[in-house]
Amino acid sequence: MTAQTHNRVEVMHGVNLDQLERRDPAHYGRLSLRELELQVADHADTLGLKTRFFQSNHEGEFVEHLHRLEGLADGVLLNPGAWTHYSYAIRDALELAALPAVEVHLSDIPGREEWRRKSVLEELCIARVTGKGPAGYREALERLRQELL
Ligand code: DQA
């Protein structure tokens, strides 16, 4: 029997992140989501992690994607966008997925509006990276790698 590798990371982006290149560059930089995903895939590769990517603007689809991860992913890297701050539905689905998860935000959410300071997902995540732009995704992958390999 061969040893099972636990290196499959599901990278999930939520609402409005498909419009990344159109959002305020002061907070989000200038990359498109596709370009960001390519960078993340490259970083993951160098760390020996396999990635799959998902984005939706529909909360129910995001929830159902989390439901379907059983047996398909070993960890989750997620940036749910504004849902981070209020979606108890995504929180419950993340709990159900029962996988090590890292929350990432491109912008410095603790330094922005009051309503962005709260994350309803934070306590389910093994780590949270904010305000480091695309480099934050690398840090998040490294943290997941420590957990998985
Ligand atoms: C974000 C921060 C959220 O507050 C915001 O609603 C987003 C993006 C980030 O990556 O900085 O859509 O998650």
mmCIF file with all atom_site columns, C-alpha atoms and ligand atoms in Angstrom:
data_model
loop_
_atom_site.group_PDB
_atom_site.id
_atom_site.type_symbol
_atom_site.label_atom_id
_atom_site.label_alt_id
_atom_site.label_comp_id
_atom_site.label_asym_id
_atom_site.label_entity_id
_atom_site.label_seq_id
_atom_site.pdbx_PDB_ins_code
_atom_site.Cartn_x
_atom_site.Cartn_y
_atom_site.Cartn_z
_atom_site.occupancy
_atom_site.B_iso_or_equiv
_atom_site.pdbx_formal_charge
_atom_site.auth_seq_id
_atom_site.auth_comp_id
_atom_site.auth_asym_id
_atom_site.auth_atom_id
_atom_site.pdbx_PDB_model_num
ATOM   1   C CA . MET A 1 1   ? 0.000   0.000  0.000   1.00 0.00 ? 1   MET A CA 1
ATOM   2   C CA . THR A 1 2   ? 1.330   3.456  -0.875  1.00 0.00 ? 2   THR A CA 1
ATOM   3   C CA . ALA A 1 3   ? 1.403   6.248  1.677   1.00 0.00 ? 3   ALA A CA 1
ATOM   4   C CA . GLN A 1 4   ? -1.441  8.694  1.201   1.00 0.00 ? 4   GLN A CA 1
ATOM   5   C CA . THR A 1 5   ? -0.281  12.256 0.504   1.00 0.00 ? 5   THR A CA 1
ATOM   6   C CA . HIS A 1 6   ? -2.286  15.045 2.013   1.00 0.00 ? 6   HIS A CA 1
ATOM   7   C CA . ASN A 1 7   ? -1.440  17.849 -0.353  1.00 0.00 ? 7   ASN A CA 1
ATOM   8   C CA . ARG A 1 8   ? -4.687  18.841 -2.087  1.00 0.00 ? 8   ARG A CA 1
ATOM   9   C CA . VAL A 1 9   ? -5.621  22.444 -1.410  1.00 0.00 ? 9   VAL A CA 1
ATOM   10  C CA . GLU A 1 10  ? -8.943  23.929 -2.508  1.00 0.00 ? 10  GLU A CA 1
ATOM   11  C CA . VAL A 1 11  ? -8.541  27.659 -3.172  1.00 0.00 ? 11  VAL A CA 1
ATOM   12  C CA . MET A 1 12  ? -11.936 29.348 -2.850  1.00 0.00 ? 12  MET A CA 1
ATOM   13  C CA . HIS A 1 13  ? -12.806 32.945 -3.697  1.00 0.00 ? 13  HIS A CA 1
ATOM   14  C CA . GLY A 1 14  ? -16.134 34.510 -2.903  1.00 0.00 ? 14  GLY A CA 1
ATOM   15  C CA . VAL A 1 15  ? -18.294 37.368 -3.921  1.00 0.00 ? 15  VAL A CA 1
ATOM   16  C CA . ASN A 1 16  ? -16.857 40.129 -6.176  1.00 0.00 ? 16  ASN A CA 1
ATOM   17  C CA . LEU A 1 17  ? -13.415 38.584 -6.351  1.00 0.00 ? 17  LEU A CA 1
ATOM   18  C CA . ASP A 1 18  ? -13.993 37.661 -10.001 1.00 0.00 ? 18  ASP A CA 1
ATOM   19  C CA . GLN A 1 19  ? -13.871 41.450 -10.569 1.00 0.00 ? 19  GLN A CA 1
ATOM   20  C CA . LEU A 1 20  ? -10.518 41.875 -8.832  1.00 0.00 ? 20  LEU A CA 1
ATOM   21  C CA . GLU A 1 21  ? -8.816  43.949 -11.526 1.00 0.00 ? 21  GLU A CA 1
ATOM   22  C CA . ARG A 1 22  ? -11.737 46.444 -11.463 1.00 0.00 ? 22  ARG A CA 1
ATOM   23  C CA . ARG A 1 23  ? -11.639 47.025 -7.704  1.00 0.00 ? 23  ARG A CA 1
ATOM   24  C CA . ASP A 1 24  ? -9.763  49.755 -5.823  1.00 0.00 ? 24  ASP A CA 1
ATOM   25  C CA . PRO A 1 25  ? -6.068  49.082 -6.537  1.00 0.00 ? 25  PRO A CA 1
ATOM   26  C CA . ALA A 1 26  ? -5.121  50.799 -3.279  1.00 0.00 ? 26  ALA A CA 1
ATOM   27  C CA . HIS A 1 27  ? -6.683  47.838 -1.448  1.00 0.00 ? 27  HIS A CA 1
ATOM   28  C CA . TYR A 1 28  ? -6.521  45.029 -3.964  1.00 0.00 ? 28  TYR A CA 1
ATOM   29  C CA . GLY A 1 29  ? -3.620  45.696 -6.322  1.00 0.00 ? 29  GLY A CA 1
ATOM   30  C CA . ARG A 1 30  ? -3.908  45.273 -10.060 1.00 0.00 ? 30  ARG A CA 1
ATOM   31  C CA . LEU A 1 31  ? -3.943  41.534 -10.697 1.00 0.00 ? 31  LEU A CA 1
ATOM   32  C CA . SER A 1 32  ? -6.961  39.794 -12.148 1.00 0.00 ? 32  SER A CA 1
ATOM   33  C CA . LEU A 1 33  ? -8.265  36.749 -10.290 1.00 0.00 ? 33  LEU A CA 1
ATOM   34  C CA . ARG A 1 34  ? -6.896  34.537 -13.061 1.00 0.00 ? 34  ARG A CA 1
ATOM   35  C CA . GLU A 1 35  ? -3.412  36.069 -12.647 1.00 0.00 ? 35  GLU A CA 1
ATOM   36  C CA . LEU A 1 36  ? -3.623  35.694 -8.879  1.00 0.00 ? 36  LEU A CA 1
ATOM   37  C CA . GLU A 1 37  ? -4.673  32.061 -9.244  1.00 0.00 ? 37  GLU A CA 1
ATOM   38  C CA . LEU A 1 38  ? -1.742  31.363 -11.562 1.00 0.00 ? 38  LEU A CA 1
ATOM   39  C CA . GLN A 1 39  ? 0.649   32.817 -8.971  1.00 0.00 ? 39  GLN A CA 1
ATOM   40  C CA . VAL A 1 40  ? -0.974  30.746 -6.244  1.00 0.00 ? 40  VAL A CA 1
ATOM   41  C CA . ALA A 1 41  ? -0.702  27.586 -8.380  1.00 0.00 ? 41  ALA A CA 1
ATOM   42  C CA . ASP A 1 42  ? 3.010   28.299 -8.961  1.00 0.00 ? 42  ASP A CA 1
ATOM   43  C CA . HIS A 1 43  ? 3.713   28.881 -5.276  1.00 0.00 ? 43  HIS A CA 1
ATOM   44  C CA . ALA A 1 44  ? 1.794   25.768 -4.369  1.00 0.00 ? 44  ALA A CA 1
ATOM   45  C CA . ASP A 1 45  ? 3.796   23.771 -6.883  1.00 0.00 ? 45  ASP A CA 1
ATOM   46  C CA . THR A 1 46  ? 7.090   24.852 -5.324  1.00 0.00 ? 46  THR A CA 1
ATOM   47  C CA . LEU A 1 47  ? 5.718   23.762 -1.935  1.00 0.00 ? 47  LEU A CA 1
ATOM   48  C CA . GLY A 1 48  ? 4.589   20.364 -3.211  1.00 0.00 ? 48  GLY A CA 1
ATOM   49  C CA . LEU A 1 49  ? 0.900   21.228 -2.914  1.00 0.00 ? 49  LEU A CA 1
ATOM   50  C CA . LYS A 1 50  ? -1.794  20.560 -5.529  1.00 0.00 ? 50  LYS A CA 1
ATOM   51  C CA . THR A 1 51  ? -4.405  23.241 -6.081  1.00 0.00 ? 51  THR A CA 1
ATOM   52  C CA . ARG A 1 52  ? -7.936  23.448 -7.430  1.00 0.00 ? 52  ARG A CA 1
ATOM   53  C CA . PHE A 1 53  ? -9.684  26.795 -7.823  1.00 0.00 ? 53  PHE A CA 1
ATOM   54  C CA . PHE A 1 54  ? -13.262 27.872 -7.301  1.00 0.00 ? 54  PHE A CA 1
ATOM   55  C CA . GLN A 1 55  ? -15.012 31.259 -7.335  1.00 0.00 ? 55  GLN A CA 1
ATOM   56  C CA . SER A 1 56  ? -18.666 32.152 -6.981  1.00 0.00 ? 56  SER A CA 1
ATOM   57  C CA . ASN A 1 57  ? -20.829 35.210 -6.420  1.00 0.00 ? 57  ASN A CA 1
ATOM   58  C CA . HIS A 1 58  ? -23.618 32.979 -5.102  1.00 0.00 ? 58  HIS A CA 1
ATOM   59  C CA . GLU A 1 59  ? -23.523 32.109 -1.436  1.00 0.00 ? 59  GLU A CA 1
ATOM   60  C CA . GLY A 1 60  ? -25.424 28.831 -1.893  1.00 0.00 ? 60  GLY A CA 1
ATOM   61  C CA . GLU A 1 61  ? -22.964 27.668 -4.550  1.00 0.00 ? 61  GLU A CA 1
ATOM   62  C CA . PHE A 1 62  ? -20.073 28.494 -2.256  1.00 0.00 ? 62  PHE A CA 1
ATOM   63  C CA . VAL A 1 63  ? -21.762 26.529 0.551   1.00 0.00 ? 63  VAL A CA 1
ATOM   64  C CA . GLU A 1 64  ? -22.459 23.557 -1.739  1.00 0.00 ? 64  GLU A CA 1
ATOM   65  C CA . HIS A 1 65  ? -18.871 23.558 -2.965  1.00 0.00 ? 65  HIS A CA 1
ATOM   66  C CA . LEU A 1 66  ? -17.737 23.239 0.659   1.00 0.00 ? 66  LEU A CA 1
ATOM   67  C CA . HIS A 1 67  ? -20.210 20.355 1.074   1.00 0.00 ? 67  HIS A CA 1
ATOM   68  C CA . ARG A 1 68  ? -18.655 18.538 -1.858  1.00 0.00 ? 68  ARG A CA 1
ATOM   69  C CA . LEU A 1 69  ? -15.043 18.700 -0.670  1.00 0.00 ? 69  LEU A CA 1
ATOM   70  C CA . GLU A 1 70  ? -15.156 15.475 1.297   1.00 0.00 ? 70  GLU A CA 1
ATOM   71  C CA . GLY A 1 71  ? -12.552 13.133 -0.159  1.00 0.00 ? 71  GLY A CA 1
ATOM   72  C CA . LEU A 1 72  ? -11.431 15.713 -2.738  1.00 0.00 ? 72  LEU A CA 1
ATOM   73  C CA . ALA A 1 73  ? -9.360  18.160 -0.681  1.00 0.00 ? 73  ALA A CA 1
ATOM   74  C CA . ASP A 1 74  ? -7.065  18.010 2.328   1.00 0.00 ? 74  ASP A CA 1
ATOM   75  C CA . GLY A 1 75  ? -7.109  21.708 3.130   1.00 0.00 ? 75  GLY A CA 1
ATOM   76  C CA . VAL A 1 76  ? -8.850  24.930 2.176   1.00 0.00 ? 76  VAL A CA 1
ATOM   77  C CA . LEU A 1 77  ? -7.464  28.374 1.466   1.00 0.00 ? 77  LEU A CA 1
ATOM   78  C CA . LEU A 1 78  ? -10.344 30.799 1.343   1.00 0.00 ? 78  LEU A CA 1
ATOM   79  C CA . ASN A 1 79  ? -11.036 34.437 0.666   1.00 0.00 ? 79  ASN A CA 1
ATOM   80  C CA . PRO A 1 80  ? -14.829 34.718 0.835   1.00 0.00 ? 80  PRO A CA 1
ATOM   81  C CA . GLY A 1 81  ? -14.828 38.503 0.275   1.00 0.00 ? 81  GLY A CA 1
ATOM   82  C CA . ALA A 1 82  ? -17.628 40.352 2.092   1.00 0.00 ? 82  ALA A CA 1
ATOM   83  C CA . TRP A 1 83  ? -19.255 37.046 3.182   1.00 0.00 ? 83  TRP A CA 1
ATOM   84  C CA . THR A 1 84  ? -16.388 36.760 5.665   1.00 0.00 ? 84  THR A CA 1
ATOM   85  C CA . HIS A 1 85  ? -18.031 39.367 7.823   1.00 0.00 ? 85  HIS A CA 1
ATOM   86  C CA . TYR A 1 86  ? -21.536 37.973 8.123   1.00 0.00 ? 86  TYR A CA 1
ATOM   87  C CA . SER A 1 87  ? -22.193 34.608 6.461   1.00 0.00 ? 87  SER A CA 1
ATOM   88  C CA . TYR A 1 88  ? -23.084 32.115 9.171   1.00 0.00 ? 88  TYR A CA 1
ATOM   89  C CA . ALA A 1 89  ? -24.156 29.791 6.336   1.00 0.00 ? 89  ALA A CA 1
ATOM   90  C CA . ILE A 1 90  ? -20.581 29.663 5.044   1.00 0.00 ? 90  ILE A CA 1
ATOM   91  C CA . ARG A 1 91  ? -19.317 29.340 8.602   1.00 0.00 ? 91  ARG A CA 1
ATOM   92  C CA . ASP A 1 92  ? -21.520 26.275 9.190   1.00 0.00 ? 92  ASP A CA 1
ATOM   93  C CA . ALA A 1 93  ? -20.503 24.751 5.838   1.00 0.00 ? 93  ALA A CA 1
ATOM   94  C CA . LEU A 1 94  ? -16.827 25.296 6.642   1.00 0.00 ? 94  LEU A CA 1
ATOM   95  C CA . GLU A 1 95  ? -17.333 23.563 9.969   1.00 0.00 ? 95  GLU A CA 1
ATOM   96  C CA . LEU A 1 96  ? -19.021 20.674 8.143   1.00 0.00 ? 96  LEU A CA 1
ATOM   97  C CA . ALA A 1 97  ? -16.120 20.411 5.684   1.00 0.00 ? 97  ALA A CA 1
ATOM   98  C CA . ALA A 1 98  ? -13.905 19.730 8.726   1.00 0.00 ? 98  ALA A CA 1
ATOM   99  C CA . LEU A 1 99  ? -10.668 20.503 6.892   1.00 0.00 ? 99  LEU A CA 1
ATOM   100 C CA . PRO A 1 100 ? -7.750  22.677 7.957   1.00 0.00 ? 100 PRO A CA 1
ATOM   101 C CA . ALA A 1 101 ? -8.557  26.121 6.575   1.00 0.00 ? 101 ALA A CA 1
ATOM   102 C CA . VAL A 1 102 ? -6.652  29.371 6.235   1.00 0.00 ? 102 VAL A CA 1
ATOM   103 C CA . GLU A 1 103 ? -8.478  32.669 5.714   1.00 0.00 ? 103 GLU A CA 1
ATOM   104 C CA . VAL A 1 104 ? -6.749  35.160 3.408   1.00 0.00 ? 104 VAL A CA 1
ATOM   105 C CA . HIS A 1 105 ? -7.564  38.769 2.571   1.00 0.00 ? 105 HIS A CA 1
ATOM   106 C CA . LEU A 1 106 ? -5.654  40.890 0.112   1.00 0.00 ? 106 LEU A CA 1
ATOM   107 C CA . SER A 1 107 ? -6.428  44.119 1.952   1.00 0.00 ? 107 SER A CA 1
ATOM   108 C CA . ASP A 1 108 ? -5.686  45.172 5.510   1.00 0.00 ? 108 ASP A CA 1
ATOM   109 C CA . ILE A 1 109 ? -9.168  44.501 6.848   1.00 0.00 ? 109 ILE A CA 1
ATOM   110 C CA . PRO A 1 110 ? -8.404  45.389 10.488  1.00 0.00 ? 110 PRO A CA 1
ATOM   111 C CA . GLY A 1 111 ? -7.311  48.836 9.260   1.00 0.00 ? 111 GLY A CA 1
ATOM   112 C CA . ARG A 1 112 ? -10.416 49.501 7.131   1.00 0.00 ? 112 ARG A CA 1
ATOM   113 C CA . GLU A 1 113 ? -14.076 50.128 7.989   1.00 0.00 ? 113 GLU A CA 1
ATOM   114 C CA . GLU A 1 114 ? -15.380 48.861 11.334  1.00 0.00 ? 114 GLU A CA 1
ATOM   115 C CA . TRP A 1 115 ? -17.714 46.309 9.704   1.00 0.00 ? 115 TRP A CA 1
ATOM   116 C CA . ARG A 1 116 ? -14.788 44.550 8.023   1.00 0.00 ? 116 ARG A CA 1
ATOM   117 C CA . ARG A 1 117 ? -13.044 43.869 11.332  1.00 0.00 ? 117 ARG A CA 1
ATOM   118 C CA . LYS A 1 118 ? -15.338 40.996 12.222  1.00 0.00 ? 118 LYS A CA 1
ATOM   119 C CA . SER A 1 119 ? -14.813 37.580 10.668  1.00 0.00 ? 119 SER A CA 1
ATOM   120 C CA . VAL A 1 120 ? -17.401 34.927 11.418  1.00 0.00 ? 120 VAL A CA 1
ATOM   121 C CA . LEU A 1 121 ? -14.973 32.288 10.066  1.00 0.00 ? 121 LEU A CA 1
ATOM   122 C CA . GLU A 1 122 ? -11.862 33.157 11.997  1.00 0.00 ? 122 GLU A CA 1
ATOM   123 C CA . GLU A 1 123 ? -12.339 30.735 14.877  1.00 0.00 ? 123 GLU A CA 1
ATOM   124 C CA . LEU A 1 124 ? -12.648 27.804 12.440  1.00 0.00 ? 124 LEU A CA 1
ATOM   125 C CA . CYS A 1 125 ? -9.405  28.642 10.663  1.00 0.00 ? 125 CYS A CA 1
ATOM   126 C CA . ILE A 1 126 ? -5.913  27.569 11.701  1.00 0.00 ? 126 ILE A CA 1
ATOM   127 C CA . ALA A 1 127 ? -4.540  30.912 10.486  1.00 0.00 ? 127 ALA A CA 1
ATOM   128 C CA . ARG A 1 128 ? -5.553  34.208 8.970   1.00 0.00 ? 128 ARG A CA 1
ATOM   129 C CA . VAL A 1 129 ? -3.435  36.397 6.670   1.00 0.00 ? 129 VAL A CA 1
ATOM   130 C CA . THR A 1 130 ? -4.531  39.952 5.900   1.00 0.00 ? 130 THR A CA 1
ATOM   131 C CA . GLY A 1 131 ? -3.113  43.000 4.159   1.00 0.00 ? 131 GLY A CA 1
ATOM   132 C CA . LYS A 1 132 ? -0.209  41.328 2.376   1.00 0.00 ? 132 LYS A CA 1
ATOM   133 C CA . GLY A 1 133 ? -1.705  41.277 -1.118  1.00 0.00 ? 133 GLY A CA 1
ATOM   134 C CA . PRO A 1 134 ? -0.858  38.242 -3.270  1.00 0.00 ? 134 PRO A CA 1
ATOM   135 C CA . ALA A 1 135 ? 2.150   37.474 -1.023  1.00 0.00 ? 135 ALA A CA 1
ATOM   136 C CA . GLY A 1 136 ? -0.354  36.645 1.714   1.00 0.00 ? 136 GLY A CA 1
ATOM   137 C CA . TYR A 1 137 ? -1.495  33.661 -0.316  1.00 0.00 ? 137 TYR A CA 1
ATOM   138 C CA . ARG A 1 138 ? 2.021   32.270 -0.257  1.00 0.00 ? 138 ARG A CA 1
ATOM   139 C CA . GLU A 1 139 ? 2.116   32.634 3.512   1.00 0.00 ? 139 GLU A CA 1
ATOM   140 C CA . ALA A 1 140 ? -1.262  30.913 3.731   1.00 0.00 ? 140 ALA A CA 1
ATOM   141 C CA . LEU A 1 141 ? -0.041  28.010 1.569   1.00 0.00 ? 141 LEU A CA 1
ATOM   142 C CA . GLU A 1 142 ? 3.052   27.647 3.755   1.00 0.00 ? 142 GLU A CA 1
ATOM   143 C CA . ARG A 1 143 ? 0.871   27.500 6.859   1.00 0.00 ? 143 ARG A CA 1
ATOM   144 C CA . LEU A 1 144 ? -1.340  24.849 5.257   1.00 0.00 ? 144 LEU A CA 1
ATOM   145 C CA . ARG A 1 145 ? 1.710   22.897 4.204   1.00 0.00 ? 145 ARG A CA 1
ATOM   146 C CA . GLN A 1 146 ? 2.927   22.772 7.809   1.00 0.00 ? 146 GLN A CA 1
ATOM   147 C CA . GLU A 1 147 ? -0.425  21.342 8.752   1.00 0.00 ? 147 GLU A CA 1
ATOM   148 C CA . LEU A 1 148 ? -0.735  18.815 5.940   1.00 0.00 ? 148 LEU A CA 1
ATOM   149 C CA . LEU A 1 149 ? 2.722   17.433 5.145   1.00 0.00 ? 149 LEU A CA 1
HETATM 150 C C1 . DQA B 2 .   ? -11.438 41.056 1.005   1.00 0.00 ? 1   DQA B C1 1
HETATM 151 C C2 . DQA B 2 .   ? -11.869 42.013 2.114   1.00 0.00 ? 1   DQA B C2 1
HETATM 152 C C3 . DQA B 2 .   ? -13.379 42.065 2.260   1.00 0.00 ? 1   DQA B C3 1
HETATM 153 O O1 . DQA B 2 .   ? -13.751 42.963 3.298   1.00 0.00 ? 1   DQA B O1 1
HETATM 154 C C4 . DQA B 2 .   ? -14.001 42.546 0.962   1.00 0.00 ? 1   DQA B C4 1
HETATM 155 O O2 . DQA B 2 .   ? -15.404 42.560 1.078   1.00 0.00 ? 1   DQA B O2 1
HETATM 156 C C5 . DQA B 2 .   ? -13.533 41.771 -0.205  1.00 0.00 ? 1   DQA B C5 1
HETATM 157 C C6 . DQA B 2 .   ? -12.141 41.379 -0.305  1.00 0.00 ? 1   DQA B C6 1
HETATM 158 C C7 . DQA B 2 .   ? -9.921  41.107 0.759   1.00 0.00 ? 1   DQA B C7 1
HETATM 159 O O3 . DQA B 2 .   ? -9.412  40.245 0.070   1.00 0.00 ? 1   DQA B O3 1
HETATM 160 O O4 . DQA B 2 .   ? -9.253  42.040 1.231   1.00 0.00 ? 1   DQA B O4 1
HETATM 161 O O5 . DQA B 2 .   ? -14.298 41.531 -1.146  1.00 0.00 ? 1   DQA B O5 1
HETATM 162 O O6 . DQA B 2 .   ? -11.769 39.740 1.391   1.00 0.00 ? 1   DQA B O6 1
#
